[in-house]
Amino acid sequence: MKILVLCDDVWHPAEVIEKGIASLHTKEYKFDFVKAAKDILTSEMLEAYPMIIGCKSNNLTSGNAAPWFEGGVTEVMAGEFQSYVERGGGFLAVHSGNSFQGEDDEVKRYTEFVGNRFLTHPPRCEVTLKKMKEHPVMNGVAEEFAVRDEHYQIEMLAEDADIFLQSISGNGGVWTAGYTREMGKGRLCVLTPGHTLSVWQNREFQKLLLNAISWCLGEKMNKF
């Protein structure tokens, strides 16, 4: 099954995501990576994939801080991602896929879509990830485990968010770290950890990722 991965921005180079996903060692999925999303993505392209993993902030690439979303230029805007999910697609927003800030209308549409607005994070530190409830994304995952990461602090926007994971650190406090939403015929999942390769290579985090992919795909697991 093919999954589209959007990655590469000023603070989150694509190499981390590419190596991190390669470390999953899964034979079930084939991952296609897109970095210059502004010039590559089209609505027709999205339809070739049952699921998207968003690991990209609102920058063109790691070498260009200009906005990814630009009215009249960017073909796939935030609204298209929401429509894609509502029609039955899956979307997993990992770490920098939840780092959008600003008052731009398109940024607001994206934050409303993923259901959170990024606030800040303290310097990289030890972050404890703690299970909040039983949930398919938590199947087989330790009740609590620690990673050294950027501890994302996010403002929750989605009232329908089903929160299953919490993040805790001495520097950052206590914040939501994982939740799901059902939107129309599709599904969205958010995981806030994932800045460093060591996090992506952590076995418990890998279980989270694979469970999240499976949950987002839902019934499509047997159709593609």
mmCIF file of N, CA, C and O in Angstrom, residues 90-187:
data_model
loop_
_atom_site.group_PDB
_atom_site.id
_atom_site.type_symbol
_atom_site.label_atom_id
_atom_site.label_comp_id
_atom_site.label_asym_id
_atom_site.label_seq_id
_atom_site.Cartn_x
_atom_site.Cartn_y
_atom_site.Cartn_z
ATOM 1 N N GLY A 90 -6.975 9.145 4.803
ATOM 2 C CA GLY A 90 -6.388 9.172 6.138
ATOM 3 C C GLY A 90 -5.282 10.217 6.195
ATOM 4 O O GLY A 90 -4.590 10.451 5.204
ATOM 5 N N PHE A 91 -5.106 10.859 7.333
ATOM 6 C CA PHE A 91 -4.065 11.874 7.494
ATOM 7 C C PHE A 91 -3.461 11.739 8.886
ATOM 8 O O PHE A 91 -4.181 11.757 9.888
ATOM 9 N N LEU A 92 -2.140 11.573 8.934
ATOM 10 C CA LEU A 92 -1.404 11.493 10.198
ATOM 11 C C LEU A 92 -0.453 12.675 10.270
ATOM 12 O O LEU A 92 0.470 12.792 9.459
ATOM 13 N N ALA A 93 -0.672 13.578 11.224
ATOM 14 C CA ALA A 93 0.186 14.752 11.413
ATOM 15 C C ALA A 93 1.188 14.447 12.524
ATOM 16 O O ALA A 93 0.796 14.247 13.675
ATOM 17 N N VAL A 94 2.471 14.387 12.173
ATOM 18 C CA VAL A 94 3.521 14.051 13.130
ATOM 19 C C VAL A 94 4.434 15.254 13.355
ATOM 20 O O VAL A 94 4.919 15.863 12.391
ATOM 21 N N HIS A 95 4.659 15.596 14.606
ATOM 22 C CA HIS A 95 5.577 16.657 15.027
ATOM 23 C C HIS A 95 5.396 17.936 14.206
ATOM 24 O O HIS A 95 4.454 18.677 14.443
ATOM 25 N N SER A 96 6.283 18.213 13.241
ATOM 26 C CA SER A 96 6.224 19.496 12.539
ATOM 27 C C SER A 96 4.951 19.679 11.724
ATOM 28 O O SER A 96 4.630 20.799 11.335
ATOM 29 N N GLY A 97 4.216 18.595 11.492
ATOM 30 C CA GLY A 97 2.898 18.733 10.882
ATOM 31 C C GLY A 97 1.916 19.415 11.799
ATOM 32 O O GLY A 97 0.788 19.737 11.401
ATOM 33 N N ASN A 98 2.366 19.689 13.041
ATOM 34 C CA ASN A 98 1.560 20.397 14.040
ATOM 35 C C ASN A 98 2.240 21.671 14.519
ATOM 36 O O ASN A 98 2.009 22.111 15.646
ATOM 37 N N SER A 99 3.079 22.256 13.672
ATOM 38 C CA SER A 99 3.865 23.416 14.119
ATOM 39 C C SER A 99 3.474 24.719 13.430
ATOM 40 O O SER A 99 4.256 25.658 13.375
ATOM 41 N N PHE A 100 2.253 24.770 12.914
ATOM 42 C CA PHE A 100 1.813 25.961 12.193
ATOM 43 C C PHE A 100 1.427 27.078 13.150
ATOM 44 O O PHE A 100 0.718 26.864 14.128
ATOM 45 N N GLN A 101 1.902 28.288 12.856
ATOM 46 C CA GLN A 101 1.605 29.478 13.640
ATOM 47 C C GLN A 101 1.268 30.626 12.702
ATOM 48 O O GLN A 101 1.667 30.627 11.539
ATOM 49 N N GLY A 102 0.566 31.626 13.234
ATOM 50 C CA GLY A 102 0.325 32.827 12.455
ATOM 51 C C GLY A 102 -1.146 33.088 12.215
ATOM 52 O O GLY A 102 -2.004 32.249 12.494
ATOM 53 N N GLU A 103 -1.430 34.262 11.682
ATOM 54 C CA GLU A 103 -2.802 34.704 11.452
ATOM 55 C C GLU A 103 -3.219 34.620 10.000
ATOM 56 O O GLU A 103 -4.316 35.044 9.637
ATOM 57 N N ASP A 104 -2.348 34.072 9.156
ATOM 58 C CA ASP A 104 -2.703 33.884 7.748
ATOM 59 C C ASP A 104 -3.932 32.985 7.642
ATOM 60 O O ASP A 104 -4.056 31.995 8.367
ATOM 61 N N ASP A 105 -4.833 33.302 6.725
ATOM 62 C CA ASP A 105 -6.070 32.540 6.602
ATOM 63 C C ASP A 105 -5.813 31.064 6.320
ATOM 64 O O ASP A 105 -6.512 30.189 6.846
ATOM 65 N N GLU A 106 -4.826 30.783 5.496
ATOM 66 C CA GLU A 106 -4.554 29.393 5.140
ATOM 67 C C GLU A 106 -3.945 28.629 6.311
ATOM 68 O O GLU A 106 -4.217 27.448 6.506
ATOM 69 N N VAL A 107 -3.119 29.311 7.105
ATOM 70 C CA VAL A 107 -2.579 28.690 8.317
ATOM 71 C C VAL A 107 -3.724 28.366 9.271
ATOM 72 O O VAL A 107 -3.769 27.286 9.880
ATOM 73 N N LYS A 108 -4.683 29.275 9.405
ATOM 74 C CA LYS A 108 -5.839 29.031 10.267
ATOM 75 C C LYS A 108 -6.643 27.841 9.769
ATOM 76 O O LYS A 108 -7.113 27.020 10.572
ATOM 77 N N ARG A 109 -6.807 27.724 8.457
ATOM 78 C CA ARG A 109 -7.538 26.577 7.918
ATOM 79 C C ARG A 109 -6.818 25.275 8.240
ATOM 80 O O ARG A 109 -7.448 24.269 8.564
ATOM 81 N N TYR A 110 -5.489 25.297 8.147
ATOM 82 C CA TYR A 110 -4.726 24.081 8.439
ATOM 83 C C TYR A 110 -4.833 23.718 9.921
ATOM 84 O O TYR A 110 -5.044 22.546 10.269
ATOM 85 N N THR A 111 -4.677 24.701 10.818
ATOM 86 C CA THR A 111 -4.739 24.398 12.248
ATOM 87 C C THR A 111 -6.134 23.916 12.646
ATOM 88 O O THR A 111 -6.273 23.036 13.500
ATOM 89 N N GLU A 112 -7.157 24.450 12.019
ATOM 90 C CA GLU A 112 -8.514 23.966 12.288
ATOM 91 C C GLU A 112 -8.672 22.534 11.783
ATOM 92 O O GLU A 112 -9.355 21.714 12.420
ATOM 93 N N PHE A 113 -8.032 22.228 10.665
ATOM 94 C CA PHE A 113 -8.086 20.873 10.105
ATOM 95 C C PHE A 113 -7.429 19.866 11.035
ATOM 96 O O PHE A 113 -8.041 18.855 11.406
ATOM 97 N N VAL A 114 -6.188 20.125 11.457
ATOM 98 C CA VAL A 114 -5.517 19.165 12.339
ATOM 99 C C VAL A 114 -6.045 19.245 13.769
ATOM 100 O O VAL A 114 -5.893 18.305 14.549
ATOM 101 N N GLY A 115 -6.660 20.372 14.122
ATOM 102 C CA GLY A 115 -7.302 20.482 15.424
ATOM 103 C C GLY A 115 -6.443 21.059 16.524
ATOM 104 O O GLY A 115 -6.814 20.971 17.708
ATOM 105 N N ASN A 116 -5.298 21.656 16.175
ATOM 106 C CA ASN A 116 -4.463 22.273 17.202
ATOM 107 C C ASN A 116 -3.646 23.416 16.625
ATOM 108 O O ASN A 116 -3.413 23.482 15.413
ATOM 109 N N ARG A 117 -3.231 24.312 17.508
ATOM 110 C CA ARG A 117 -2.356 25.424 17.123
ATOM 111 C C ARG A 117 -1.074 25.327 17.950
ATOM 112 O O ARG A 117 -1.108 25.204 19.177
ATOM 113 N N PHE A 118 0.075 25.375 17.261
ATOM 114 C CA PHE A 118 1.365 25.295 17.947
ATOM 115 C C PHE A 118 1.626 26.571 18.743
ATOM 116 O O PHE A 118 1.428 27.683 18.245
ATOM 117 N N LEU A 119 2.099 26.400 19.969
ATOM 118 C CA LEU A 119 2.433 27.538 20.821
ATOM 119 C C LEU A 119 3.942 27.734 20.903
ATOM 120 O O LEU A 119 4.472 28.756 20.481
ATOM 121 N N THR A 120 4.648 26.746 21.463
ATOM 122 C CA THR A 120 6.098 26.848 21.616
ATOM 123 C C THR A 120 6.630 25.503 22.090
ATOM 124 O O THR A 120 5.881 24.525 22.196
ATOM 125 N N HIS A 121 7.925 25.446 22.359
ATOM 126 C CA HIS A 121 8.514 24.291 23.030
ATOM 127 C C HIS A 121 9.775 24.746 23.764
ATOM 128 O O HIS A 121 10.463 25.665 23.322
ATOM 129 N N PRO A 122 10.093 24.118 24.893
ATOM 130 C CA PRO A 122 11.333 24.443 25.600
ATOM 131 C C PRO A 122 12.510 23.821 24.876
ATOM 132 O O PRO A 122 12.328 23.078 23.902
ATOM 133 N N PRO A 123 13.751 24.094 25.299
ATOM 134 C CA PRO A 123 14.904 23.419 24.710
ATOM 135 C C PRO A 123 14.735 21.904 24.806
ATOM 136 O O PRO A 123 14.063 21.396 25.707
ATOM 137 N N ARG A 124 15.345 21.196 23.887
ATOM 138 C CA ARG A 124 15.234 19.739 23.844
ATOM 139 C C ARG A 124 15.508 19.142 25.226
ATOM 140 O O ARG A 124 16.458 19.532 25.910
ATOM 141 N N CYS A 125 14.667 18.201 25.627
ATOM 142 C CA CYS A 125 14.760 17.646 26.974
ATOM 143 C C CYS A 125 14.146 16.254 27.000
ATOM 144 O O CYS A 125 13.626 15.771 25.994
ATOM 145 N N GLU A 126 14.205 15.603 28.165
ATOM 146 C CA GLU A 126 13.551 14.310 28.297
ATOM 147 C C GLU A 126 12.051 14.524 28.439
ATOM 148 O O GLU A 126 11.596 15.279 29.292
ATOM 149 N N VAL A 127 11.300 13.844 27.585
ATOM 150 C CA VAL A 127 9.844 13.966 27.579
ATOM 151 C C VAL A 127 9.248 12.593 27.862
ATOM 152 O O VAL A 127 9.594 11.609 27.202
ATOM 153 N N THR A 128 8.368 12.520 28.838
ATOM 154 C CA THR A 128 7.672 11.275 29.135
ATOM 155 C C THR A 128 6.335 11.260 28.404
ATOM 156 O O THR A 128 5.566 12.229 28.483
ATOM 157 N N LEU A 129 6.087 10.187 27.686
ATOM 158 C CA LEU A 129 4.825 10.011 26.974
ATOM 159 C C LEU A 129 3.988 9.008 27.748
ATOM 160 O O LEU A 129 4.436 7.893 28.027
ATOM 161 N N LYS A 130 2.771 9.416 28.118
ATOM 162 C CA LYS A 130 1.942 8.627 29.028
ATOM 163 C C LYS A 130 0.577 8.336 28.406
ATOM 164 O O LYS A 130 -0.104 9.236 27.911
ATOM 165 N N LYS A 131 0.202 7.086 28.455
ATOM 166 C CA LYS A 131 -1.101 6.642 27.950
ATOM 167 C C LYS A 131 -2.223 7.257 28.773
ATOM 168 O O LYS A 131 -2.200 7.228 29.998
ATOM 169 N N MET A 132 -3.227 7.808 28.091
ATOM 170 C CA MET A 132 -4.350 8.432 28.771
ATOM 171 C C MET A 132 -5.579 7.532 28.832
ATOM 172 O O MET A 132 -6.418 7.677 29.713
ATOM 173 N N LYS A 133 -5.711 6.620 27.861
ATOM 174 C CA LYS A 133 -6.896 5.776 27.796
ATOM 175 C C LYS A 133 -6.629 4.621 26.837
ATOM 176 O O LYS A 133 -5.660 4.635 26.085
ATOM 177 N N GLU A 134 -7.509 3.642 26.860
ATOM 178 C CA GLU A 134 -7.442 2.576 25.869
ATOM 179 C C GLU A 134 -7.841 3.142 24.514
ATOM 180 O O GLU A 134 -8.831 3.871 24.403
ATOM 181 N N HIS A 135 -7.046 2.810 23.499
ATOM 182 C CA HIS A 135 -7.306 3.320 22.151
ATOM 183 C C HIS A 135 -6.547 2.439 21.175
ATOM 184 O O HIS A 135 -5.448 1.962 21.497
ATOM 185 N N PRO A 136 -7.075 2.192 19.984
ATOM 186 C CA PRO A 136 -6.363 1.357 19.001
ATOM 187 C C PRO A 136 -4.942 1.817 18.711
ATOM 188 O O PRO A 136 -4.064 0.992 18.446
ATOM 189 N N VAL A 137 -4.691 3.126 18.759
ATOM 190 C CA VAL A 137 -3.336 3.623 18.485
ATOM 191 C C VAL A 137 -2.375 3.253 19.610
ATOM 192 O O VAL A 137 -1.161 3.219 19.418
ATOM 193 N N MET A 138 -2.898 2.937 20.789
ATOM 194 C CA MET A 138 -2.058 2.571 21.934
ATOM 195 C C MET A 138 -1.890 1.063 22.089
ATOM 196 O O MET A 138 -1.230 0.606 23.026
ATOM 197 N N ASN A 139 -2.445 0.269 21.181
ATOM 198 C CA ASN A 139 -2.351 -1.182 21.296
ATOM 199 C C ASN A 139 -0.900 -1.650 21.332
ATOM 200 O O ASN A 139 -0.119 -1.368 20.415
ATOM 201 N N GLY A 140 -0.527 -2.355 22.388
ATOM 202 C CA GLY A 140 0.818 -2.903 22.500
ATOM 203 C C GLY A 140 1.891 -1.909 22.877
ATOM 204 O O GLY A 140 3.065 -2.268 22.997
ATOM 205 N N VAL A 141 1.526 -0.646 23.074
ATOM 206 C CA VAL A 141 2.481 0.411 23.429
ATOM 207 C C VAL A 141 2.591 0.479 24.953
ATOM 208 O O VAL A 141 1.593 0.322 25.667
ATOM 209 N N ALA A 142 3.781 0.740 25.443
ATOM 210 C CA ALA A 142 3.987 0.853 26.888
ATOM 211 C C ALA A 142 3.094 1.936 27.485
ATOM 212 O O ALA A 142 2.823 2.957 26.838
ATOM 213 N N GLU A 143 2.651 1.717 28.706
ATOM 214 C CA GLU A 143 1.810 2.700 29.398
ATOM 215 C C GLU A 143 2.521 4.049 29.515
ATOM 216 O O GLU A 143 1.889 5.099 29.508
ATOM 217 N N GLU A 144 3.860 4.001 29.599
ATOM 218 C CA GLU A 144 4.654 5.217 29.755
ATOM 219 C C GLU A 144 6.061 4.944 29.240
ATOM 220 O O GLU A 144 6.626 3.889 29.501
ATOM 221 N N PHE A 145 6.613 5.871 28.467
ATOM 222 C CA PHE A 145 8.004 5.750 28.025
ATOM 223 C C PHE A 145 8.575 7.145 27.784
ATOM 224 O O PHE A 145 7.833 8.120 27.635
ATOM 225 N N ALA A 146 9.897 7.230 27.789
ATOM 226 C CA ALA A 146 10.557 8.533 27.692
ATOM 227 C C ALA A 146 11.405 8.632 26.437
ATOM 228 O O ALA A 146 11.998 7.643 25.977
ATOM 229 N N VAL A 147 11.453 9.835 25.862
ATOM 230 C CA VAL A 147 12.301 10.142 24.714
ATOM 231 C C VAL A 147 12.948 11.501 24.953
ATOM 232 O O VAL A 147 12.448 12.308 25.739
ATOM 233 N N ARG A 148 14.052 11.741 24.292
ATOM 234 C CA ARG A 148 14.660 13.081 24.325
ATOM 235 C C ARG A 148 14.201 13.801 23.061
ATOM 236 O O ARG A 148 14.510 13.378 21.945
ATOM 237 N N ASP A 149 13.462 14.890 23.245
ATOM 238 C CA ASP A 149 12.767 15.471 22.101
ATOM 239 C C ASP A 149 12.443 16.943 22.352
ATOM 240 O O ASP A 149 12.673 17.463 23.459
ATOM 241 N N GLU A 150 11.916 17.602 21.350
ATOM 242 C CA GLU A 150 11.281 18.901 21.554
ATOM 243 C C GLU A 150 9.900 18.636 22.150
ATOM 244 O O GLU A 150 9.120 17.859 21.593
ATOM 245 N N HIS A 151 9.628 19.263 23.278
ATOM 246 C CA HIS A 151 8.343 19.040 23.942
ATOM 247 C C HIS A 151 7.331 20.056 23.442
ATOM 248 O O HIS A 151 7.269 21.196 23.922
ATOM 249 N N TYR A 152 6.536 19.638 22.457
ATOM 250 C CA TYR A 152 5.575 20.553 21.850
ATOM 251 C C TYR A 152 4.452 20.922 22.820
ATOM 252 O O TYR A 152 3.877 20.060 23.492
ATOM 253 N N GLN A 153 4.160 22.223 22.842
ATOM 254 C CA GLN A 153 3.035 22.753 23.587
ATOM 255 C C GLN A 153 2.021 23.256 22.565
ATOM 256 O O GLN A 153 2.342 24.124 21.747
ATOM 257 N N ILE A 154 0.829 22.674 22.590
ATOM 258 C CA ILE A 154 -0.176 23.009 21.581
ATOM 259 C C ILE A 154 -1.481 23.441 22.237
ATOM 260 O O ILE A 154 -1.848 22.950 23.307
ATOM 261 N N GLU A 155 -2.166 24.358 21.590
ATOM 262 C CA GLU A 155 -3.508 24.754 22.004
ATOM 263 C C GLU A 155 -4.502 23.872 21.259
ATOM 264 O O GLU A 155 -4.513 23.842 20.029
ATOM 265 N N MET A 156 -5.317 23.157 21.985
ATOM 266 C CA MET A 156 -6.305 22.298 21.346
ATOM 267 C C MET A 156 -7.451 23.137 20.775
ATOM 268 O O MET A 156 -8.009 24.002 21.451
ATOM 269 N N LEU A 157 -7.801 22.861 19.526
ATOM 270 C CA LEU A 157 -8.892 23.551 18.847
ATOM 271 C C LEU A 157 -10.079 22.635 18.591
ATOM 272 O O LEU A 157 -11.215 23.094 18.506
ATOM 273 N N ALA A 158 -9.811 21.353 18.450
ATOM 274 C CA ALA A 158 -10.849 20.394 18.067
ATOM 275 C C ALA A 158 -11.610 19.891 19.291
ATOM 276 O O ALA A 158 -11.041 19.226 20.153
ATOM 277 N N GLU A 159 -12.893 20.193 19.348
ATOM 278 C CA GLU A 159 -13.709 19.729 20.465
ATOM 279 C C GLU A 159 -13.995 18.236 20.369
ATOM 280 O O GLU A 159 -14.342 17.603 21.369
ATOM 281 N N ASP A 160 -13.842 17.663 19.182
ATOM 282 C CA ASP A 160 -14.143 16.245 18.985
ATOM 283 C C ASP A 160 -12.897 15.363 19.120
ATOM 284 O O ASP A 160 -12.951 14.166 18.839
ATOM 285 N N ALA A 161 -11.779 15.926 19.547
ATOM 286 C CA ALA A 161 -10.538 15.158 19.640
ATOM 287 C C ALA A 161 -10.663 14.053 20.688
ATOM 288 O O ALA A 161 -11.086 14.299 21.814
ATOM 289 N N ASP A 162 -10.276 12.835 20.294
ATOM 290 C CA ASP A 162 -10.251 11.687 21.204
ATOM 291 C C ASP A 162 -8.801 11.534 21.673
ATOM 292 O O ASP A 162 -7.972 10.910 20.997
ATOM 293 N N ILE A 163 -8.477 12.110 22.823
ATOM 294 C CA ILE A 163 -7.094 12.199 23.310
ATOM 295 C C ILE A 163 -6.682 10.894 23.976
ATOM 296 O O ILE A 163 -7.352 10.411 24.879
ATOM 297 N N PHE A 164 -5.554 10.330 23.511
ATOM 298 C CA PHE A 164 -5.083 9.067 24.077
ATOM 299 C C PHE A 164 -3.661 9.143 24.631
ATOM 300 O O PHE A 164 -3.199 8.205 25.284
ATOM 301 N N LEU A 165 -2.948 10.254 24.394
ATOM 302 C CA LEU A 165 -1.549 10.346 24.791
ATOM 303 C C LEU A 165 -1.234 11.722 25.359
ATOM 304 O O LEU A 165 -1.679 12.741 24.822
ATOM 305 N N GLN A 166 -0.433 11.744 26.422
ATOM 306 C CA GLN A 166 -0.042 12.976 27.098
ATOM 307 C C GLN A 166 1.480 13.054 27.154
ATOM 308 O O GLN A 166 2.157 12.031 27.256
ATOM 309 N N SER A 167 2.019 14.261 27.060
ATOM 310 C CA SER A 167 3.466 14.461 27.168
ATOM 311 C C SER A 167 3.773 15.287 28.409
ATOM 312 O O SER A 167 3.079 16.252 28.718
ATOM 313 N N ILE A 168 4.862 14.897 29.101
ATOM 314 C CA ILE A 168 5.215 15.525 30.367
ATOM 315 C C ILE A 168 6.721 15.767 30.411
ATOM 316 O O ILE A 168 7.510 14.881 30.048
ATOM 317 N N SER A 169 7.135 16.959 30.836
ATOM 318 C CA SER A 169 8.565 17.218 31.061
ATOM 319 C C SER A 169 8.721 18.263 32.151
ATOM 320 O O SER A 169 7.806 19.062 32.408
ATOM 321 N N GLY A 170 9.894 18.266 32.785
ATOM 322 C CA GLY A 170 10.171 19.254 33.813
ATOM 323 C C GLY A 170 10.220 20.660 33.262
ATOM 324 O O GLY A 170 9.852 21.620 33.941
ATOM 325 N N ASN A 171 10.664 20.798 32.023
ATOM 326 C CA ASN A 171 10.775 22.122 31.407
ATOM 327 C C ASN A 171 9.476 22.597 30.769
ATOM 328 O O ASN A 171 9.228 23.796 30.679
ATOM 329 N N GLY A 172 8.662 21.652 30.308
ATOM 330 C CA GLY A 172 7.497 22.034 29.506
ATOM 331 C C GLY A 172 6.152 21.856 30.161
ATOM 332 O O GLY A 172 5.156 22.414 29.686
ATOM 333 N N GLY A 173 6.055 21.051 31.223
ATOM 334 C CA GLY A 173 4.763 20.828 31.852
ATOM 335 C C GLY A 173 4.043 19.629 31.248
ATOM 336 O O GLY A 173 4.666 18.664 30.826
ATOM 337 N N VAL A 174 2.710 19.717 31.200
ATOM 338 C CA VAL A 174 1.870 18.606 30.736
ATOM 339 C C VAL A 174 1.027 19.069 29.547
ATOM 340 O O VAL A 174 0.321 20.086 29.641
ATOM 341 N N TRP A 175 1.090 18.291 28.440
ATOM 342 C CA TRP A 175 0.388 18.689 27.217
ATOM 343 C C TRP A 175 -0.172 17.472 26.488
ATOM 344 O O TRP A 175 0.292 16.354 26.677
ATOM 345 N N THR A 176 -1.146 17.724 25.644
ATOM 346 C CA THR A 176 -1.678 16.682 24.773
ATOM 347 C C THR A 176 -0.618 16.302 23.751
ATOM 348 O O THR A 176 0.005 17.168 23.133
ATOM 349 N N ALA A 177 -0.422 14.990 23.551
ATOM 350 C CA ALA A 177 0.600 14.517 22.613
ATOM 351 C C ALA A 177 0.056 13.599 21.526
ATOM 352 O O ALA A 177 0.766 13.290 20.573
ATOM 353 N N GLY A 178 -1.189 13.157 21.670
ATOM 354 C CA GLY A 178 -1.749 12.282 20.656
ATOM 355 C C GLY A 178 -3.256 12.215 20.741
ATOM 356 O O GLY A 178 -3.821 12.104 21.834
ATOM 357 N N TYR A 179 -3.921 12.320 19.593
ATOM 358 C CA TYR A 179 -5.376 12.213 19.557
ATOM 359 C C TYR A 179 -5.839 11.848 18.146
ATOM 360 O O TYR A 179 -5.060 11.909 17.185
ATOM 361 N N THR A 180 -7.084 11.441 18.050
ATOM 362 C CA THR A 180 -7.673 11.123 16.748
ATOM 363 C C THR A 180 -8.959 11.921 16.560
ATOM 364 O O THR A 180 -9.584 12.393 17.518
ATOM 365 N N ARG A 181 -9.325 12.043 15.275
ATOM 366 C CA ARG A 181 -10.590 12.659 14.903
ATOM 367 C C ARG A 181 -11.161 11.889 13.712
ATOM 368 O O ARG A 181 -10.410 11.467 12.827
ATOM 369 N N GLU A 182 -12.466 11.731 13.676
ATOM 370 C CA GLU A 182 -13.139 11.179 12.508
ATOM 371 C C GLU A 182 -13.808 12.334 11.790
ATOM 372 O O GLU A 182 -14.558 13.102 12.391
ATOM 373 N N MET A 183 -13.511 12.459 10.490
ATOM 374 C CA MET A 183 -13.997 13.597 9.718
ATOM 375 C C MET A 183 -14.668 13.080 8.453
ATOM 376 O O MET A 183 -13.999 12.551 7.567
ATOM 377 N N GLY A 184 -15.971 13.219 8.371
ATOM 378 C CA GLY A 184 -16.678 12.690 7.211
ATOM 379 C C GLY A 184 -16.459 11.191 7.110
ATOM 380 O O GLY A 184 -16.659 10.449 8.063
ATOM 381 N N LYS A 185 -15.957 10.751 5.954
ATOM 382 C CA LYS A 185 -15.688 9.326 5.741
ATOM 383 C C LYS A 185 -14.252 8.948 6.110
ATOM 384 O O LYS A 185 -13.875 7.787 5.985
ATOM 385 N N GLY A 186 -13.449 9.923 6.531
ATOM 386 C CA GLY A 186 -12.036 9.664 6.773
ATOM 387 C C GLY A 186 -11.616 9.853 8.205
ATOM 388 O O GLY A 186 -12.428 10.157 9.095
ATOM 389 N N ARG A 187 -10.309 9.698 8.437
ATOM 390 C CA ARG A 187 -9.763 9.739 9.783
ATOM 391 C C ARG A 187 -8.472 10.546 9.839
ATOM 392 O O ARG A 187 -7.674 10.506 8.900
#
